């Protein structure tokens, strides 16, 4: 069974530029998550989708971050404009049973903002 | 107080040692609990779910104490390959919270 796919694996941009990340969850998983993991910290949930609806985006900095999951399958996360403090690994995860279920993670996108 | 707090690391132990990690959570309505393992520069992967009755998987034992709102992970007979960061995860309804992780180094 294919796992969670993410791209790109690495991205280097300058501050104030924009960037987008893509995620394709495990087939059949209705719940999709985006996390931000800063070095030395645990993953922080940015947004959670159930199918194509948003369940929780309380920690998403909405002035610069946006995410969509238009057809209830793959998803994109965008940052515009990027700040230095956005340097982190952005992890996508999916689960079969919503928030109470096991989450499977993609390999992540490592973002460096210079 | 953080919603999920873990023992500060790192833990440095010799091979064969027994090591225990604790994790406390603040939301008494939390419903499901997990331990994930994260290797350096890799994604988190499920180690085990945590049940009220306690559960064991080989050298790993997880316990949940709802009254005191903490979960624990015990690793027996530590191996070099157990070196990683262990993340406590608490789910309460629609909200998933990861702890900051506890770093474990197992040395020969």
PDB file of C-alpha atoms in Angstrom:
ATOM      1  CA  UNK A   1       0.000   0.000   0.000  1.00  0.00           C
ATOM      2  CA  UNK A   2       1.376   3.415  -0.921  1.00  0.00           C
ATOM      3  CA  UNK A   3       2.089   5.774   1.933  1.00  0.00           C
ATOM      4  CA  UNK A   4       1.515   9.511   2.269  1.00  0.00           C
ATOM      5  CA  UNK A   5       3.291  11.331  -0.532  1.00  0.00           C
ATOM      6  CA  UNK A   6       4.692  14.835  -0.145  1.00  0.00           C
ATOM      7  CA  UNK A   7       6.584  17.144  -2.428  1.00  0.00           C
ATOM      8  CA  UNK A   8       8.958  18.808  -2.653  1.00  0.00           C
ATOM      9  CA  UNK A   9      11.296  17.241  -0.088  1.00  0.00           C
ATOM     10  CA  UNK A  10      13.352  20.400   0.299  1.00  0.00           C
ATOM     11  CA  UNK A  11      12.751  24.040  -0.473  1.00  0.00           C
ATOM     12  CA  UNK A  12      14.920  27.103   0.035  1.00  0.00           C
ATOM     13  CA  UNK A  13      13.382  30.521  -0.454  1.00  0.00           C
ATOM     14  CA  UNK A  14      14.019  34.091   0.585  1.00  0.00           C
ATOM     15  CA  UNK A  15      11.801  35.890   3.061  1.00  0.00           C
ATOM     16  CA  UNK A  16       8.713  37.494   1.578  1.00  0.00           C
ATOM     17  CA  UNK A  17       8.597  34.914  -1.228  1.00  0.00           C
ATOM     18  CA  UNK A  18       5.743  32.435  -1.526  1.00  0.00           C
ATOM     19  CA  UNK A  19       5.914  28.653  -1.418  1.00  0.00           C
ATOM     20  CA  UNK A  20       3.509  25.744  -1.805  1.00  0.00           C
ATOM     21  CA  UNK A  21       3.622  22.177  -0.575  1.00  0.00           C
ATOM     22  CA  UNK A  22       1.650  19.238  -1.880  1.00  0.00           C
ATOM     23  CA  UNK A  23       0.350  16.139  -0.120  1.00  0.00           C
ATOM     24  CA  UNK A  24      -1.406  13.012  -1.330  1.00  0.00           C
ATOM     25  CA  UNK A  25      -2.792  10.913   1.537  1.00  0.00           C
ATOM     26  CA  UNK A  26      -3.183   7.166   1.742  1.00  0.00           C
ATOM     27  CA  UNK A  27      -6.046   6.022  -0.455  1.00  0.00           C
ATOM     28  CA  UNK A  28      -9.322   5.947   1.422  1.00  0.00           C
ATOM     29  CA  UNK A  29      -8.156   8.140   4.300  1.00  0.00           C
ATOM     30  CA  UNK A  30     -10.744  10.845   4.821  1.00  0.00           C
ATOM     31  CA  UNK A  31      -8.791  12.851   7.369  1.00  0.00           C
ATOM     32  CA  UNK A  32      -5.742  14.864   6.383  1.00  0.00           C
ATOM     33  CA  UNK A  33      -3.471  16.922   8.624  1.00  0.00           C
ATOM     34  CA  UNK A  34      -0.764  19.496   8.091  1.00  0.00           C
ATOM     35  CA  UNK A  35       1.809  19.946  10.840  1.00  0.00           C
ATOM     36  CA  UNK A  36       4.705  22.304  11.336  1.00  0.00           C
ATOM     37  CA  UNK A  37       7.712  20.895  13.166  1.00  0.00           C
ATOM     38  CA  UNK A  38      10.417  23.304  14.241  1.00  0.00           C
ATOM     39  CA  UNK A  39      13.780  21.786  15.146  1.00  0.00           C
ATOM     40  CA  UNK A  40      13.739  20.379  18.668  1.00  0.00           C
ATOM     41  CA  UNK A  41       9.960  20.591  19.040  1.00  0.00           C
ATOM     42  CA  UNK A  42       7.055  18.260  18.507  1.00  0.00           C
ATOM     43  CA  UNK A  43       4.785  18.620  15.484  1.00  0.00           C
ATOM     44  CA  UNK A  44       2.242  21.425  15.786  1.00  0.00           C
ATOM     45  CA  UNK A  45      -1.088  20.942  14.044  1.00  0.00           C
ATOM     46  CA  UNK A  46      -1.780  23.681  11.513  1.00  0.00           C
ATOM     47  CA  UNK A  47      -4.960  22.397   9.920  1.00  0.00           C
ATOM     48  CA  UNK A  48      -7.088  19.275   9.819  1.00  0.00           C
ATOM     49  CA  UNK A  49      -9.466  18.316   7.014  1.00  0.00           C
ATOM     50  CA  UNK A  50     -12.251  15.788   7.078  1.00  0.00           C
ATOM     51  CA  UNK A  51     -12.830  15.033   3.403  1.00  0.00           C
ATOM     52  CA  UNK A  52     -12.746  18.541   1.908  1.00  0.00           C
ATOM     53  CA  UNK A  53     -14.037  20.361   4.983  1.00  0.00           C
ATOM     54  CA  UNK A  54     -11.895  22.042   7.644  1.00  0.00           C
ATOM     55  CA  UNK A  55     -12.231  20.533  11.116  1.00  0.00           C
ATOM     56  CA  UNK A  56      -9.608  22.565  12.947  1.00  0.00           C
ATOM     57  CA  UNK A  57      -7.460  25.461  11.752  1.00  0.00           C
ATOM     58  CA  UNK A  58      -7.128  27.263  15.067  1.00  0.00           C
ATOM     59  CA  UNK A  59      -3.313  27.304  14.921  1.00  0.00           C
ATOM     60  CA  UNK A  60      -2.985  28.250  11.264  1.00  0.00           C
ATOM     61  CA  UNK A  61      -1.567  31.785  10.835  1.00  0.00           C
ATOM     62  CA  UNK A  62      -4.258  32.784   8.407  1.00  0.00           C
ATOM     63  CA  UNK A  63      -2.655  36.090   7.449  1.00  0.00           C
ATOM     64  CA  UNK A  64       0.039  34.173   5.584  1.00  0.00           C
ATOM     65  CA  UNK A  65      -0.851  30.481   5.490  1.00  0.00           C
ATOM     66  CA  UNK A  66      -3.618  28.868   3.478  1.00  0.00           C
ATOM     67  CA  UNK A  67      -4.554  25.293   2.729  1.00  0.00           C
ATOM     68  CA  UNK A  68      -7.073  23.562   0.557  1.00  0.00           C
ATOM     69  CA  UNK A  69      -8.301  20.086  -0.186  1.00  0.00           C
ATOM     70  CA  UNK A  70     -10.687  20.704  -3.021  1.00  0.00           C
ATOM     71  CA  UNK A  71     -11.683  17.175  -4.032  1.00  0.00           C
ATOM     72  CA  UNK A  72     -11.254  15.544  -0.654  1.00  0.00           C
ATOM     73  CA  UNK A  73      -8.066  13.773  -1.699  1.00  0.00           C
ATOM     74  CA  UNK A  74      -4.801  15.645  -2.152  1.00  0.00           C
ATOM     75  CA  UNK A  75      -4.041  18.933  -0.483  1.00  0.00           C
ATOM     76  CA  UNK A  76      -1.819  21.980  -0.824  1.00  0.00           C
ATOM     77  CA  UNK A  77      -0.424  24.238   1.880  1.00  0.00           C
ATOM     78  CA  UNK A  78       0.764  27.706   0.891  1.00  0.00           C
ATOM     79  CA  UNK A  79       2.787  30.344   2.670  1.00  0.00           C
ATOM     80  CA  UNK A  80       2.695  33.893   1.337  1.00  0.00           C
ATOM     81  CA  UNK A  81       4.768  35.833   2.243  1.00  0.00           C
ATOM     82  CA  UNK A  82       7.264  33.645   4.078  1.00  0.00           C
ATOM     83  CA  UNK A  83       9.078  34.793   7.197  1.00  0.00           C
ATOM     84  CA  UNK A  84      12.340  33.587   8.685  1.00  0.00           C
ATOM     85  CA  UNK A  85      10.461  31.872  11.522  1.00  0.00           C
ATOM     86  CA  UNK A  86       8.606  29.685   9.008  1.00  0.00           C
ATOM     87  CA  UNK A  87      11.765  27.618   8.574  1.00  0.00           C
ATOM     88  CA  UNK A  88      10.646  24.159   9.654  1.00  0.00           C
ATOM     89  CA  UNK A  89       9.619  20.754   8.414  1.00  0.00           C
ATOM     90  CA  UNK A  90       6.046  20.629   7.135  1.00  0.00           C
ATOM     91  CA  UNK A  91       4.527  17.224   7.681  1.00  0.00           C
ATOM     92  CA  UNK A  92       1.372  15.873   6.120  1.00  0.00           C
ATOM     93  CA  UNK A  93      -0.475  12.981   7.736  1.00  0.00           C
ATOM     94  CA  UNK A  94      -3.647  11.064   7.074  1.00  0.00           C
ATOM     95  CA  UNK A  95      -5.876   8.791   9.068  1.00  0.00           C
ATOM     96  CA  UNK A  96      -8.787   6.499   8.427  1.00  0.00           C
ATOM     97  CA  UNK A  97     -10.788   7.145  11.562  1.00  0.00           C
ATOM     98  CA  UNK A  98     -10.528  10.869  12.080  1.00  0.00           C
ATOM     99  CA  UNK A  99      -8.855  12.439  15.079  1.00  0.00           C
ATOM    100  CA  UNK A 100      -9.047   9.363  17.258  1.00  0.00           C
ATOM    101  CA  UNK A 101      -7.243   7.128  14.821  1.00  0.00           C
ATOM    102  CA  UNK A 102      -3.673   6.361  13.990  1.00  0.00           C
ATOM    103  CA  UNK A 103      -1.990   8.939  11.801  1.00  0.00           C
ATOM    104  CA  UNK A 104       0.423   8.024   9.023  1.00  0.00           C
ATOM    105  CA  UNK A 105       2.974  10.636   8.076  1.00  0.00           C
ATOM    106  CA  UNK A 106       4.668  11.588   4.874  1.00  0.00           C
ATOM    107  CA  UNK A 107       8.395  12.236   4.759  1.00  0.00           C
ATOM    108  CA  UNK A 108       7.838  15.980   5.071  1.00  0.00           C
ATOM    109  CA  UNK A 109       9.063  19.091   3.290  1.00  0.00           C
ATOM    110  CA  UNK A 110      12.042  20.818   4.846  1.00  0.00           C
ATOM    111  CA  UNK A 111      11.694  24.577   4.313  1.00  0.00           C
ATOM    112  CA  UNK A 112      14.517  27.026   4.800  1.00  0.00           C
ATOM    113  CA  UNK A 113      13.667  30.720   4.642  1.00  0.00           C
ATOM    114  CA  UNK A 114      16.738  32.944   4.186  1.00  0.00           C
TER     115      UNK A 114
ATOM    116  CA  UNK B   1       0.652  24.762  31.575  1.00  0.00           C
ATOM    117  CA  UNK B   2       1.191  23.010  28.242  1.00  0.00           C
ATOM    118  CA  UNK B   3      -1.587  20.734  27.062  1.00  0.00           C
ATOM    119  CA  UNK B   4       0.829  17.807  26.715  1.00  0.00           C
ATOM    120  CA  UNK B   5       4.105  17.705  28.611  1.00  0.00           C
ATOM    121  CA  UNK B   6       6.865  15.147  28.413  1.00  0.00           C
ATOM    122  CA  UNK B   7       9.951  14.389  30.454  1.00  0.00           C
ATOM    123  CA  UNK B   8      12.772  16.639  29.346  1.00  0.00           C
ATOM    124  CA  UNK B   9      15.619  14.729  27.723  1.00  0.00           C
ATOM    125  CA  UNK B  10      17.920  13.536  26.657  1.00  0.00           C
ATOM    126  CA  UNK B  11      18.073  10.154  28.339  1.00  0.00           C
ATOM    127  CA  UNK B  12      21.447   8.475  27.953  1.00  0.00           C
ATOM    128  CA  UNK B  13      21.358   4.765  28.831  1.00  0.00           C
ATOM    129  CA  UNK B  14      23.569   1.736  28.201  1.00  0.00           C
ATOM    130  CA  UNK B  15      22.411  -1.192  26.121  1.00  0.00           C
ATOM    131  CA  UNK B  16      20.256  -3.553  28.132  1.00  0.00           C
ATOM    132  CA  UNK B  17      18.955  -0.870  30.471  1.00  0.00           C
ATOM    133  CA  UNK B  18      15.315  -0.245  31.284  1.00  0.00           C
ATOM    134  CA  UNK B  19      14.090   3.283  30.700  1.00  0.00           C
ATOM    135  CA  UNK B  20      10.733   4.930  31.354  1.00  0.00           C
ATOM    136  CA  UNK B  21       9.171   8.057  29.912  1.00  0.00           C
ATOM    137  CA  UNK B  22       6.197   9.931  31.301  1.00  0.00           C
ATOM    138  CA  UNK B  23       3.754  12.272  29.639  1.00  0.00           C
ATOM    139  CA  UNK B  24       1.041  14.369  31.291  1.00  0.00           C
ATOM    140  CA  UNK B  25      -1.986  15.942  29.627  1.00  0.00           C
ATOM    141  CA  UNK B  26      -4.325  18.668  30.775  1.00  0.00           C
ATOM    142  CA  UNK B  27      -7.606  17.858  29.007  1.00  0.00           C
ATOM    143  CA  UNK B  28      -9.511  15.322  31.054  1.00  0.00           C
ATOM    144  CA  UNK B  29     -11.842  14.720  28.093  1.00  0.00           C
ATOM    145  CA  UNK B  30      -8.999  13.313  25.966  1.00  0.00           C
ATOM    146  CA  UNK B  31     -10.029  10.084  24.341  1.00  0.00           C
ATOM    147  CA  UNK B  32      -7.130   8.379  22.646  1.00  0.00           C
ATOM    148  CA  UNK B  33      -3.438   8.185  23.338  1.00  0.00           C
ATOM    149  CA  UNK B  34      -0.393   7.074  21.396  1.00  0.00           C
ATOM    150  CA  UNK B  35       3.359   6.888  21.483  1.00  0.00           C
ATOM    151  CA  UNK B  36       5.152   7.708  18.248  1.00  0.00           C
ATOM    152  CA  UNK B  37       8.800   7.280  17.472  1.00  0.00           C
ATOM    153  CA  UNK B  38      10.749   9.771  15.368  1.00  0.00           C
ATOM    154  CA  UNK B  39      14.233   9.055  14.092  1.00  0.00           C
ATOM    155  CA  UNK B  40      16.566  11.914  13.263  1.00  0.00           C
ATOM    156  CA  UNK B  41      15.385  13.792  10.172  1.00  0.00           C
ATOM    157  CA  UNK B  42      12.559  11.313   9.608  1.00  0.00           C
ATOM    158  CA  UNK B  43       8.806  11.446  10.002  1.00  0.00           C
ATOM    159  CA  UNK B  44       7.019  10.233  13.156  1.00  0.00           C
ATOM    160  CA  UNK B  45       5.842   6.625  13.092  1.00  0.00           C
ATOM    161  CA  UNK B  46       3.399   4.930  15.395  1.00  0.00           C
ATOM    162  CA  UNK B  47       5.068   2.909  18.134  1.00  0.00           C
ATOM    163  CA  UNK B  48       1.952   1.857  20.001  1.00  0.00           C
ATOM    164  CA  UNK B  49      -1.481   2.887  21.087  1.00  0.00           C
ATOM    165  CA  UNK B  50      -2.119   3.293  24.815  1.00  0.00           C
ATOM    166  CA  UNK B  51      -5.104   1.729  26.537  1.00  0.00           C
ATOM    167  CA  UNK B  52      -6.476   2.083  30.048  1.00  0.00           C
ATOM    168  CA  UNK B  53      -5.744  -1.573  30.738  1.00  0.00           C
ATOM    169  CA  UNK B  54      -2.127  -1.115  29.689  1.00  0.00           C
ATOM    170  CA  UNK B  55      -0.589  -2.835  26.730  1.00  0.00           C
ATOM    171  CA  UNK B  56       2.653  -4.515  25.856  1.00  0.00           C
ATOM    172  CA  UNK B  57       4.455  -5.070  22.580  1.00  0.00           C
ATOM    173  CA  UNK B  58       7.641  -7.033  23.018  1.00  0.00           C
ATOM    174  CA  UNK B  59      10.047  -4.914  25.040  1.00  0.00           C
ATOM    175  CA  UNK B  60       7.667  -1.946  25.135  1.00  0.00           C
ATOM    176  CA  UNK B  61       4.913  -1.391  27.693  1.00  0.00           C
ATOM    177  CA  UNK B  62       2.503   1.535  27.693  1.00  0.00           C
ATOM    178  CA  UNK B  63       0.251   2.564  30.561  1.00  0.00           C
ATOM    179  CA  UNK B  64      -2.536   5.113  30.881  1.00  0.00           C
ATOM    180  CA  UNK B  65      -3.675   6.639  34.170  1.00  0.00           C
ATOM    181  CA  UNK B  66      -6.813   8.672  33.489  1.00  0.00           C
ATOM    182  CA  UNK B  67      -7.245   9.761  37.101  1.00  0.00           C
ATOM    183  CA  UNK B  68      -3.806  11.370  37.183  1.00  0.00           C
ATOM    184  CA  UNK B  69      -3.860  12.255  33.483  1.00  0.00           C
ATOM    185  CA  UNK B  70      -0.588  10.737  32.470  1.00  0.00           C
ATOM    186  CA  UNK B  71       0.701   8.052  30.178  1.00  0.00           C
ATOM    187  CA  UNK B  72       3.977   6.208  30.346  1.00  0.00           C
ATOM    188  CA  UNK B  73       6.242   4.184  28.116  1.00  0.00           C
ATOM    189  CA  UNK B  74       8.632   1.574  29.461  1.00  0.00           C
ATOM    190  CA  UNK B  75      11.406   0.150  27.318  1.00  0.00           C
ATOM    191  CA  UNK B  76      13.137  -2.974  28.607  1.00  0.00           C
ATOM    192  CA  UNK B  77      16.475  -4.355  27.436  1.00  0.00           C
ATOM    193  CA  UNK B  78      17.299  -1.216  25.426  1.00  0.00           C
ATOM    194  CA  UNK B  79      18.923  -1.687  22.032  1.00  0.00           C
ATOM    195  CA  UNK B  80      21.127   0.708  20.095  1.00  0.00           C
ATOM    196  CA  UNK B  81      18.325   0.875  17.540  1.00  0.00           C
ATOM    197  CA  UNK B  82      15.954   2.306  20.159  1.00  0.00           C
ATOM    198  CA  UNK B  83      17.835   5.610  19.967  1.00  0.00           C
ATOM    199  CA  UNK B  84      15.229   8.101  18.760  1.00  0.00           C
ATOM    200  CA  UNK B  85      12.799  10.745  19.950  1.00  0.00           C
ATOM    201  CA  UNK B  86       9.615   9.434  21.542  1.00  0.00           C
ATOM    202  CA  UNK B  87       6.517  11.581  21.071  1.00  0.00           C
ATOM    203  CA  UNK B  88       3.446  11.408  23.261  1.00  0.00           C
ATOM    204  CA  UNK B  89       0.201  12.084  21.371  1.00  0.00           C
ATOM    205  CA  UNK B  90      -3.147  12.924  22.906  1.00  0.00           C
ATOM    206  CA  UNK B  91      -6.404  13.170  20.986  1.00  0.00           C
ATOM    207  CA  UNK B  92      -9.449  14.878  22.427  1.00  0.00           C
ATOM    208  CA  UNK B  93     -12.355  14.863  20.065  1.00  0.00           C
ATOM    209  CA  UNK B  94     -11.229  16.845  17.049  1.00  0.00           C
ATOM    210  CA  UNK B  95      -7.935  18.025  18.476  1.00  0.00           C
ATOM    211  CA  UNK B  96      -4.593  16.230  18.185  1.00  0.00           C
ATOM    212  CA  UNK B  97      -1.690  17.389  20.323  1.00  0.00           C
ATOM    213  CA  UNK B  98       1.881  16.147  20.211  1.00  0.00           C
ATOM    214  CA  UNK B  99       4.284  16.499  23.078  1.00  0.00           C
ATOM    215  CA  UNK B 100       7.687  18.031  22.434  1.00  0.00           C
ATOM    216  CA  UNK B 101       9.299  14.599  22.560  1.00  0.00           C
ATOM    217  CA  UNK B 102      11.881  12.892  24.711  1.00  0.00           C
ATOM    218  CA  UNK B 103      15.223  12.104  23.158  1.00  0.00           C
ATOM    219  CA  UNK B 104      16.748   8.711  23.959  1.00  0.00           C
ATOM    220  CA  UNK B 105      20.351   7.749  23.322  1.00  0.00           C
ATOM    221  CA  UNK B 106      21.297   4.116  23.868  1.00  0.00           C
ATOM    222  CA  UNK B 107      25.045   3.543  23.961  1.00  0.00           C
ATOM    223  CA  UNK B 108      27.100   0.394  23.642  1.00  0.00           C
TER     224      UNK B 108
END
